[in-house]
Amino acid sequence: MKKALVLEGGALRGLFSAGVMDVMMEHGIIYDGVVGVSAGAAFGSNYVSAQPGRSIRYNKRFAKDWRYCSIRSWITTGDLFGAEYAYHILPTELDVFDNKVFEDSPTAFYVVCTDVETGKAVYKRCDKGGHDFFDWVRASASMPFVSRIVELEGHKLLDGGVADSIPLRFMEGEGYDRNVVVLTQPEGYQKQHNRLMPLLRLSLRKYPLMVEALDKRHLMYNEQTAYVKKRETEGDAFVIRPDAPLPIGHTSHDPEEMQHVYDLGRKKAEQKMQEMEDFLEKG
C-alpha cells in the first residue's frame, strides 16, 4: 500500500491546505508521495521538509512587502510574485527552507507544471532542494499573464493547474492507492470559462496549444472534481475541502485574512483527522 497526498493549487486559497498539512504533521502522518500544483507545490514542499508553520509564517511576514507580491513587482520584474525575492532570497536567507531534511525524506515529491509549447502537464519528481528545485516550484505557481515563462530542462513552463489541476489520476498511475486529496474549493463548485481569455490569448499568442488549454481549463477542472468525487464515493480517495468558498482572493496583503483561511484548514483537518487516519491505516 502506497499513501499519497494530492494538493490542488489556488494561489492564497492554498493557505487552507497549509493549515490542513500542519495538523497532519503534528499528528505524525507520513506519506510515501506528495504531489503539488501551484500553491500546492509551494506549500506542500514544507511538508516534505518537515517545517510546520512555515507557509503561514512567511506569507504573513511578507504580506505587505512589494518585492514578495505586488503590482509594482509585476511591472518592474514581469512577475506578480517576485521570482528572485520570493523563490530564492526568501528560502535561502529570510525564512530558510530545510534542503537537507527535504532530500533525506523518504517521501517522493512531485511538482506539476504546464508546458506552454504543448499545453500538456509536465510532472517533475524533485529529489534535491536548492536553486533548480525552487525554480520548479516557481514554474508550477507562475500564473499566466502575470508571470514570465520559466525555462527548465528544455521546457517552457507556467502554472501546472492549467493542464492538471488535481493530479489524482497521475498519482494513481504512479502506484499510489491510498490518496488523500486536499481541495481549495467547496463541494459542488463549478469552474466557469475564464473571463480573461482575450488578454491570455494576446499575451500567449505565440503558444496556441497553451491558449487552447486555458480556453478549456474549466471543462478539465470540472471533470477532475467529478472524478475525485467518484473515487471518494468508492472509498479509494479521502477528500478534505472547505465547507464554503474561502474568503480570500488569489493575492492578499492582509495577514489577518491569511490567518483566518489557514485556521479554517486547521479546523477542518482536526474534524476529519480520525476518519482520515482510519482511511490511511485500513489498506
GROMACS .gro file of C-alpha atoms in nm, residues 1-5 29-35 47-48 105-110 125 171 175-178 280:
model
   27
    1MET     CA    1   0.000   0.000   0.000
    2LYS     CA    2   0.139   0.339  -0.103
    3LYS     CA    3  -0.005   0.653   0.053
    4ALA     CA    4  -0.005   0.992  -0.117
    5LEU     CA    5  -0.113   1.349  -0.054
   29ILE     CA    6   0.131   1.141   0.933
   30ILE     CA    7   0.394   1.044   0.676
   31TYR     CA    8   0.313   0.988   0.308
   32ASP     CA    9   0.504   0.786   0.054
   33GLY     CA   10   0.442   1.060  -0.202
   34VAL     CA   11   0.321   1.419  -0.221
   35VAL     CA   12   0.220   1.598  -0.541
   47TYR     CA   13   0.550   1.902   0.437
   48VAL     CA   14   0.844   1.707   0.296
  105SER     CA   15   1.293   1.243   0.345
  106PRO     CA   16   1.154   0.906   0.233
  107THR     CA   17   0.862   1.094   0.076
  108ALA     CA   18   0.873   1.143  -0.301
  109PHE     CA   19   0.777   1.497  -0.401
  110TYR     CA   20   0.626   1.579  -0.739
  125ARG     CA   21   0.994   1.441  -0.927
  171MET     CA   22  -0.061   0.956  -0.852
  175GLY     CA   23   0.108   0.326  -0.794
  176TYR     CA   24  -0.028   0.525  -0.501
  177ASP     CA   25  -0.350   0.357  -0.394
  178ARG     CA   26  -0.444   0.540  -0.070
  280LEU     CA   27  -0.487   0.551   0.567
   0.00000   0.00000   0.00000
